[in-house]
Amino acid sequence: MAHRESHRVERIGWLRAAVLGANDGLVSTASLVVGVAAASTGHAGVLIAGVAGLAAGAMSMAAGEYVSVSSQSDTEKADLARETSELAGDHEAELRELAGIYVGRGVAPELATEVARQMMSHDALGAHARDELGISEITTARPIQAALTSAVTFSAGAALPLVVAAVAPMSGLVVWVAGSALIGLAVLGALGARAGGAPMGRSVVRVVFWGALAMAITAGVGRLFDVAV
């Protein structure tokens, strides 16, 4: 039976967008709510600002991810089209190029040439895509996947400070929202680290520190100017 291994790098396409979306949704919405509340705005104004921030942020994240990942996809397609043309124009030169790549990785020249010949007889474009261009099925850009993942996870992250803001008393709203956001960030940092196989403690400290800094600055601006930011 074929041995099928599962590697964490296979998750990188959606994991990056998910972690970024959830963290951004939590940090930006909590910061917005804290900033508006610090400016002494009423409870209704805080919630309206938070909901508007969620909607705008989710759409912005989706659009930004789609555009950026689409640009990556366009570049990959252009490189593959060029490689297809080169393979059709001078097959032997491409064979020598692929063999040279294998030699650079430590394969003996004669064996490298034979491996390159067999790889190209099986799938010439696929061999050059992987070994020359660094494009594989795992790393291939998927714009729609990235956009949807970012929008959904942004909304999920933004929901926490909004729910807390809706039930917390106005007098302690800043503390409640900031505290719950920091706890949420710690959980997200731990989950992201676990999914990606990274050190959990360092990931948690990193996301909590930057989230706390963002909320502190926003609250400070709101308090200083007594305006919603």
PDB file of C-alpha atoms in Angstrom:
ATOM      1  CA  MET A   1       0.000   0.000   0.000  1.00  0.00           C
ATOM      2  CA  ALA A   2       1.153   3.537  -0.762  1.00  0.00           C
ATOM      3  CA  HIS A   3       2.365   5.429   2.279  1.00  0.00           C
ATOM      4  CA  ARG A   4       0.485   8.726   2.570  1.00  0.00           C
ATOM      5  CA  GLU A   5       2.044  11.346   4.816  1.00  0.00           C
ATOM      6  CA  SER A   6       0.289  14.477   6.004  1.00  0.00           C
ATOM      7  CA  HIS A   7       2.495  17.558   6.292  1.00  0.00           C
ATOM      8  CA  ARG A   8       1.585  20.871   7.850  1.00  0.00           C
ATOM      9  CA  VAL A   9       2.882  22.775   4.836  1.00  0.00           C
ATOM     10  CA  GLU A  10      -0.127  21.432   2.916  1.00  0.00           C
ATOM     11  CA  ARG A  11      -2.282  23.733   5.028  1.00  0.00           C
ATOM     12  CA  ILE A  12      -0.320  26.868   4.287  1.00  0.00           C
ATOM     13  CA  GLY A  13      -2.725  28.183   1.645  1.00  0.00           C
ATOM     14  CA  TRP A  14      -5.738  28.481   3.922  1.00  0.00           C
ATOM     15  CA  LEU A  15      -3.911  28.606   7.260  1.00  0.00           C
ATOM     16  CA  ARG A  16      -2.157  31.889   6.485  1.00  0.00           C
ATOM     17  CA  ALA A  17      -5.405  33.534   5.400  1.00  0.00           C
ATOM     18  CA  ALA A  18      -7.317  32.097   8.369  1.00  0.00           C
ATOM     19  CA  VAL A  19      -4.815  33.231  10.999  1.00  0.00           C
ATOM     20  CA  LEU A  20      -4.461  36.659   9.411  1.00  0.00           C
ATOM     21  CA  GLY A  21      -8.225  37.103   9.057  1.00  0.00           C
ATOM     22  CA  ALA A  22      -9.134  36.041  12.592  1.00  0.00           C
ATOM     23  CA  ASN A  23      -6.397  38.085  14.219  1.00  0.00           C
ATOM     24  CA  ASP A  24      -7.157  41.143  12.129  1.00  0.00           C
ATOM     25  CA  GLY A  25     -10.882  40.871  12.814  1.00  0.00           C
ATOM     26  CA  LEU A  26     -10.353  40.598  16.552  1.00  0.00           C
ATOM     27  CA  VAL A  27      -7.673  43.269  16.852  1.00  0.00           C
ATOM     28  CA  SER A  28      -9.182  45.862  14.517  1.00  0.00           C
ATOM     29  CA  THR A  29     -12.741  45.542  15.804  1.00  0.00           C
ATOM     30  CA  ALA A  30     -11.708  45.481  19.459  1.00  0.00           C
ATOM     31  CA  SER A  31      -9.455  48.496  18.877  1.00  0.00           C
ATOM     32  CA  LEU A  32     -12.262  50.333  17.123  1.00  0.00           C
ATOM     33  CA  VAL A  33     -14.736  49.572  19.907  1.00  0.00           C
ATOM     34  CA  VAL A  34     -12.226  50.551  22.602  1.00  0.00           C
ATOM     35  CA  GLY A  35     -11.349  53.774  20.792  1.00  0.00           C
ATOM     36  CA  VAL A  36     -14.987  54.779  20.325  1.00  0.00           C
ATOM     37  CA  ALA A  37     -15.846  53.880  23.918  1.00  0.00           C
ATOM     38  CA  ALA A  38     -12.842  55.812  25.221  1.00  0.00           C
ATOM     39  CA  ALA A  39     -14.162  58.889  23.427  1.00  0.00           C
ATOM     40  CA  SER A  40     -17.239  58.721  25.694  1.00  0.00           C
ATOM     41  CA  THR A  41     -19.576  57.766  22.860  1.00  0.00           C
ATOM     42  CA  GLY A  42     -22.861  56.169  23.864  1.00  0.00           C
ATOM     43  CA  HIS A  43     -23.481  52.437  23.865  1.00  0.00           C
ATOM     44  CA  ALA A  44     -25.433  52.546  20.598  1.00  0.00           C
ATOM     45  CA  GLY A  45     -22.655  54.460  18.862  1.00  0.00           C
ATOM     46  CA  VAL A  46     -20.086  51.917  19.998  1.00  0.00           C
ATOM     47  CA  LEU A  47     -22.115  49.007  18.617  1.00  0.00           C
ATOM     48  CA  ILE A  48     -22.843  50.758  15.328  1.00  0.00           C
ATOM     49  CA  ALA A  49     -19.164  51.522  14.863  1.00  0.00           C
ATOM     50  CA  GLY A  50     -18.262  47.923  15.677  1.00  0.00           C
ATOM     51  CA  VAL A  51     -20.764  46.385  13.253  1.00  0.00           C
ATOM     52  CA  ALA A  52     -19.697  48.793  10.516  1.00  0.00           C
ATOM     53  CA  GLY A  53     -16.072  47.902  11.205  1.00  0.00           C
ATOM     54  CA  LEU A  54     -16.868  44.201  10.926  1.00  0.00           C
ATOM     55  CA  ALA A  55     -18.629  44.590   7.578  1.00  0.00           C
ATOM     56  CA  ALA A  56     -16.032  46.905   6.106  1.00  0.00           C
ATOM     57  CA  GLY A  57     -13.130  44.856   7.427  1.00  0.00           C
ATOM     58  CA  ALA A  58     -14.462  41.534   6.157  1.00  0.00           C
ATOM     59  CA  MET A  59     -15.005  42.927   2.671  1.00  0.00           C
ATOM     60  CA  SER A  60     -11.632  44.670   2.714  1.00  0.00           C
ATOM     61  CA  MET A  61      -9.855  41.498   3.767  1.00  0.00           C
ATOM     62  CA  ALA A  62     -11.633  39.429   1.120  1.00  0.00           C
ATOM     63  CA  ALA A  63     -10.909  41.947  -1.637  1.00  0.00           C
ATOM     64  CA  GLY A  64      -7.304  42.417  -0.556  1.00  0.00           C
ATOM     65  CA  GLU A  65      -6.604  38.699  -0.379  1.00  0.00           C
ATOM     66  CA  TYR A  66      -8.300  38.056  -3.710  1.00  0.00           C
ATOM     67  CA  VAL A  67      -6.358  40.799  -5.491  1.00  0.00           C
ATOM     68  CA  SER A  68      -2.987  39.917  -3.970  1.00  0.00           C
ATOM     69  CA  VAL A  69      -3.314  36.148  -4.446  1.00  0.00           C
ATOM     70  CA  SER A  70      -4.693  36.692  -7.963  1.00  0.00           C
ATOM     71  CA  SER A  71      -1.542  38.641  -8.775  1.00  0.00           C
ATOM     72  CA  GLN A  72       0.509  35.697  -7.548  1.00  0.00           C
ATOM     73  CA  SER A  73      -1.625  33.338  -9.631  1.00  0.00           C
ATOM     74  CA  ASP A  74      -1.182  35.512 -12.740  1.00  0.00           C
ATOM     75  CA  THR A  75       2.595  35.470 -12.248  1.00  0.00           C
ATOM     76  CA  GLU A  76       2.604  31.692 -11.890  1.00  0.00           C
ATOM     77  CA  LYS A  77       0.526  31.287 -15.069  1.00  0.00           C
ATOM     78  CA  ALA A  78       2.821  33.629 -16.996  1.00  0.00           C
ATOM     79  CA  ASP A  79       5.899  31.689 -15.879  1.00  0.00           C
ATOM     80  CA  LEU A  80       4.282  28.372 -16.818  1.00  0.00           C
ATOM     81  CA  ALA A  81       3.317  29.723 -20.238  1.00  0.00           C
ATOM     82  CA  ARG A  82       6.886  30.872 -20.809  1.00  0.00           C
ATOM     83  CA  GLU A  83       8.213  27.490 -19.696  1.00  0.00           C
ATOM     84  CA  THR A  84       5.814  25.732 -22.068  1.00  0.00           C
ATOM     85  CA  SER A  85       7.131  27.851 -24.931  1.00  0.00           C
ATOM     86  CA  GLU A  86      10.746  27.140 -24.006  1.00  0.00           C
ATOM     87  CA  LEU A  87      10.088  23.398 -23.818  1.00  0.00           C
ATOM     88  CA  ALA A  88       8.547  23.486 -27.271  1.00  0.00           C
ATOM     89  CA  GLY A  89      11.380  25.601 -28.679  1.00  0.00           C
ATOM     90  CA  ASP A  90      14.457  23.816 -27.323  1.00  0.00           C
ATOM     91  CA  HIS A  91      13.706  20.624 -25.470  1.00  0.00           C
ATOM     92  CA  GLU A  92      17.349  19.592 -25.115  1.00  0.00           C
ATOM     93  CA  ALA A  93      18.367  22.918 -23.567  1.00  0.00           C
ATOM     94  CA  GLU A  94      15.574  22.520 -21.010  1.00  0.00           C
ATOM     95  CA  LEU A  95      16.767  18.984 -20.311  1.00  0.00           C
ATOM     96  CA  ARG A  96      20.283  20.253 -19.613  1.00  0.00           C
ATOM     97  CA  GLU A  97      18.875  23.013 -17.428  1.00  0.00           C
ATOM     98  CA  LEU A  98      16.876  20.562 -15.326  1.00  0.00           C
ATOM     99  CA  ALA A  99      19.842  18.218 -15.047  1.00  0.00           C
ATOM    100  CA  GLY A 100      21.970  21.149 -13.906  1.00  0.00           C
ATOM    101  CA  ILE A 101      19.490  21.847 -11.128  1.00  0.00           C
ATOM    102  CA  TYR A 102      19.795  18.262  -9.908  1.00  0.00           C
ATOM    103  CA  VAL A 103      23.587  18.441 -10.090  1.00  0.00           C
ATOM    104  CA  GLY A 104      23.457  21.564  -7.949  1.00  0.00           C
ATOM    105  CA  ARG A 105      21.524  19.573  -5.383  1.00  0.00           C
ATOM    106  CA  GLY A 106      24.219  16.924  -5.188  1.00  0.00           C
ATOM    107  CA  VAL A 107      23.249  14.369  -7.832  1.00  0.00           C
ATOM    108  CA  ALA A 108      26.039  12.951 -10.022  1.00  0.00           C
ATOM    109  CA  PRO A 109      25.995  14.482 -13.544  1.00  0.00           C
ATOM    110  CA  GLU A 110      25.251  11.221 -15.382  1.00  0.00           C
ATOM    111  CA  LEU A 111      22.484  10.289 -12.978  1.00  0.00           C
ATOM    112  CA  ALA A 112      21.119  13.841 -13.008  1.00  0.00           C
ATOM    113  CA  THR A 113      20.808  13.722 -16.785  1.00  0.00           C
ATOM    114  CA  GLU A 114      19.016  10.374 -16.657  1.00  0.00           C
ATOM    115  CA  VAL A 115      16.666  11.559 -13.909  1.00  0.00           C
ATOM    116  CA  ALA A 116      15.899  14.753 -15.816  1.00  0.00           C
ATOM    117  CA  ARG A 117      15.226  12.762 -18.983  1.00  0.00           C
ATOM    118  CA  GLN A 118      12.796  10.429 -17.199  1.00  0.00           C
ATOM    119  CA  MET A 119      11.073  13.262 -15.353  1.00  0.00           C
ATOM    120  CA  MET A 120      10.561  15.199 -18.568  1.00  0.00           C
ATOM    121  CA  SER A 121       9.293  12.156 -20.437  1.00  0.00           C
ATOM    122  CA  HIS A 122       6.664  11.760 -17.723  1.00  0.00           C
ATOM    123  CA  ASP A 123       5.684  15.437 -17.228  1.00  0.00           C
ATOM    124  CA  ALA A 124       8.129  17.987 -18.595  1.00  0.00           C
ATOM    125  CA  LEU A 125       6.192  21.081 -17.533  1.00  0.00           C
ATOM    126  CA  GLY A 126       5.456  19.682 -14.098  1.00  0.00           C
ATOM    127  CA  ALA A 127       9.121  18.851 -13.526  1.00  0.00           C
ATOM    128  CA  HIS A 128      10.261  22.361 -14.467  1.00  0.00           C
ATOM    129  CA  ALA A 129       7.425  23.954 -12.499  1.00  0.00           C
ATOM    130  CA  ARG A 130       8.479  22.166  -9.324  1.00  0.00           C
ATOM    131  CA  ASP A 131      12.255  22.142  -9.626  1.00  0.00           C
ATOM    132  CA  GLU A 132      12.971  25.300 -11.610  1.00  0.00           C
ATOM    133  CA  LEU A 133      10.113  27.640 -10.674  1.00  0.00           C
ATOM    134  CA  GLY A 134       9.234  26.276  -7.234  1.00  0.00           C
ATOM    135  CA  ILE A 135       5.546  25.913  -8.109  1.00  0.00           C
ATOM    136  CA  SER A 136       3.731  22.887  -6.722  1.00  0.00           C
ATOM    137  CA  GLU A 137       0.174  21.861  -5.961  1.00  0.00           C
ATOM    138  CA  ILE A 138       0.727  22.751  -2.304  1.00  0.00           C
ATOM    139  CA  THR A 139       1.927  26.303  -2.938  1.00  0.00           C
ATOM    140  CA  THR A 140      -0.279  27.137  -5.936  1.00  0.00           C
ATOM    141  CA  ALA A 141      -2.149  30.396  -5.421  1.00  0.00           C
ATOM    142  CA  ARG A 142      -5.903  29.992  -4.842  1.00  0.00           C
ATOM    143  CA  PRO A 143      -7.513  33.476  -4.817  1.00  0.00           C
ATOM    144  CA  ILE A 144     -11.098  32.438  -4.046  1.00  0.00           C
ATOM    145  CA  GLN A 145     -10.031  30.156  -1.191  1.00  0.00           C
ATOM    146  CA  ALA A 146      -7.909  32.930   0.321  1.00  0.00           C
ATOM    147  CA  ALA A 147     -10.671  35.543  -0.055  1.00  0.00           C
ATOM    148  CA  LEU A 148     -13.433  33.411   1.474  1.00  0.00           C
ATOM    149  CA  THR A 149     -11.211  32.190   4.304  1.00  0.00           C
ATOM    150  CA  SER A 150     -10.168  35.737   5.174  1.00  0.00           C
ATOM    151  CA  ALA A 151     -13.726  37.109   5.124  1.00  0.00           C
ATOM    152  CA  VAL A 152     -15.168  34.302   7.255  1.00  0.00           C
ATOM    153  CA  THR A 153     -12.368  34.261   9.817  1.00  0.00           C
ATOM    154  CA  PHE A 154     -12.295  38.070  10.037  1.00  0.00           C
ATOM    155  CA  SER A 155     -16.014  38.043  10.856  1.00  0.00           C
ATOM    156  CA  ALA A 156     -15.513  35.282  13.419  1.00  0.00           C
ATOM    157  CA  GLY A 157     -12.702  37.200  15.104  1.00  0.00           C
ATOM    158  CA  ALA A 158     -14.668  40.445  15.076  1.00  0.00           C
ATOM    159  CA  ALA A 159     -17.719  38.780  16.648  1.00  0.00           C
ATOM    160  CA  LEU A 160     -16.064  38.398  20.067  1.00  0.00           C
ATOM    161  CA  PRO A 161     -15.552  42.096  20.894  1.00  0.00           C
ATOM    162  CA  LEU A 162     -18.969  42.913  19.462  1.00  0.00           C
ATOM    163  CA  VAL A 163     -20.741  40.384  21.665  1.00  0.00           C
ATOM    164  CA  VAL A 164     -18.837  41.602  24.721  1.00  0.00           C
ATOM    165  CA  ALA A 165     -19.585  45.226  23.842  1.00  0.00           C
ATOM    166  CA  ALA A 166     -23.287  44.410  23.530  1.00  0.00           C
ATOM    167  CA  VAL A 167     -23.581  42.881  27.017  1.00  0.00           C
ATOM    168  CA  ALA A 168     -20.967  44.818  29.016  1.00  0.00           C
ATOM    169  CA  PRO A 169     -21.972  47.957  30.933  1.00  0.00           C
ATOM    170  CA  MET A 170     -20.795  51.189  29.347  1.00  0.00           C
ATOM    171  CA  SER A 171     -18.848  52.123  32.466  1.00  0.00           C
ATOM    172  CA  GLY A 172     -16.559  49.103  32.155  1.00  0.00           C
ATOM    173  CA  LEU A 173     -16.834  48.457  28.448  1.00  0.00           C
ATOM    174  CA  VAL A 174     -13.210  49.329  27.609  1.00  0.00           C
ATOM    175  CA  VAL A 175     -11.866  46.920  30.212  1.00  0.00           C
ATOM    176  CA  TRP A 176     -14.249  44.124  29.252  1.00  0.00           C
ATOM    177  CA  VAL A 177     -13.620  44.402  25.520  1.00  0.00           C
ATOM    178  CA  ALA A 178      -9.856  44.758  25.874  1.00  0.00           C
ATOM    179  CA  GLY A 179      -9.606  41.873  28.339  1.00  0.00           C
ATOM    180  CA  SER A 180     -11.733  39.498  26.267  1.00  0.00           C
ATOM    181  CA  ALA A 181      -9.835  40.482  23.119  1.00  0.00           C
ATOM    182  CA  LEU A 182      -6.496  39.649  24.723  1.00  0.00           C
ATOM    183  CA  ILE A 183      -7.830  36.266  25.843  1.00  0.00           C
ATOM    184  CA  GLY A 184      -9.177  35.645  22.348  1.00  0.00           C
ATOM    185  CA  LEU A 185      -5.835  36.594  20.818  1.00  0.00           C
ATOM    186  CA  ALA A 186      -4.032  34.196  23.132  1.00  0.00           C
ATOM    187  CA  VAL A 187      -6.369  31.387  22.075  1.00  0.00           C
ATOM    188  CA  LEU A 188      -5.925  32.231  18.385  1.00  0.00           C
ATOM    189  CA  GLY A 189      -2.164  32.350  18.792  1.00  0.00           C
ATOM    190  CA  ALA A 190      -2.172  28.940  20.440  1.00  0.00           C
ATOM    191  CA  LEU A 191      -4.478  27.419  17.799  1.00  0.00           C
ATOM    192  CA  GLY A 192      -2.450  28.878  14.937  1.00  0.00           C
ATOM    193  CA  ALA A 193       0.779  27.579  16.443  1.00  0.00           C
ATOM    194  CA  ARG A 194      -0.704  24.126  16.986  1.00  0.00           C
ATOM    195  CA  ALA A 195      -2.058  23.943  13.430  1.00  0.00           C
ATOM    196  CA  GLY A 196       1.239  25.091  11.973  1.00  0.00           C
ATOM    197  CA  GLY A 197       3.490  23.139  14.302  1.00  0.00           C
ATOM    198  CA  ALA A 198       5.171  26.298  15.660  1.00  0.00           C
ATOM    199  CA  PRO A 199       6.226  27.017  19.273  1.00  0.00           C
ATOM    200  CA  MET A 200       3.010  27.894  21.110  1.00  0.00           C
ATOM    201  CA  GLY A 201       4.414  30.261  23.737  1.00  0.00           C
ATOM    202  CA  ARG A 202       6.174  32.517  21.268  1.00  0.00           C
ATOM    203  CA  SER A 203       3.112  32.700  19.027  1.00  0.00           C
ATOM    204  CA  VAL A 204       0.826  33.624  21.928  1.00  0.00           C
ATOM    205  CA  VAL A 205       3.162  36.346  23.203  1.00  0.00           C
ATOM    206  CA  ARG A 206       3.542  37.801  19.724  1.00  0.00           C
ATOM    207  CA  VAL A 207      -0.164  38.171  18.939  1.00  0.00           C
ATOM    208  CA  VAL A 208      -1.095  39.351  22.451  1.00  0.00           C
ATOM    209  CA  PHE A 209       1.648  42.007  22.484  1.00  0.00           C
ATOM    210  CA  TRP A 210       0.707  43.547  19.145  1.00  0.00           C
ATOM    211  CA  GLY A 211      -3.006  43.342  19.894  1.00  0.00           C
ATOM    212  CA  ALA A 212      -2.546  45.083  23.238  1.00  0.00           C
ATOM    213  CA  LEU A 213      -0.414  47.772  21.614  1.00  0.00           C
ATOM    214  CA  ALA A 214      -3.024  48.414  18.910  1.00  0.00           C
ATOM    215  CA  MET A 215      -5.843  48.758  21.444  1.00  0.00           C
ATOM    216  CA  ALA A 216      -3.763  50.955  23.743  1.00  0.00           C
ATOM    217  CA  ILE A 217      -2.879  53.372  20.957  1.00  0.00           C
ATOM    218  CA  THR A 218      -6.471  53.553  19.699  1.00  0.00           C
ATOM    219  CA  ALA A 219      -7.859  54.086  23.189  1.00  0.00           C
ATOM    220  CA  GLY A 220      -5.240  56.756  23.817  1.00  0.00           C
ATOM    221  CA  VAL A 221      -6.209  58.645  20.679  1.00  0.00           C
ATOM    222  CA  GLY A 222      -9.888  58.440  21.557  1.00  0.00           C
ATOM    223  CA  ARG A 223      -9.239  59.642  25.113  1.00  0.00           C
ATOM    224  CA  LEU A 224      -6.846  62.405  24.055  1.00  0.00           C
ATOM    225  CA  PHE A 225      -9.050  63.991  21.435  1.00  0.00           C
ATOM    226  CA  ASP A 226     -12.381  62.883  22.852  1.00  0.00           C
ATOM    227  CA  VAL A 227     -13.477  61.782  19.389  1.00  0.00           C
ATOM    228  CA  ALA A 228     -14.388  58.457  17.872  1.00  0.00           C
ATOM    229  CA  VAL A 229     -11.525  56.971  15.852  1.00  0.00           C
TER     230      VAL A 229
END
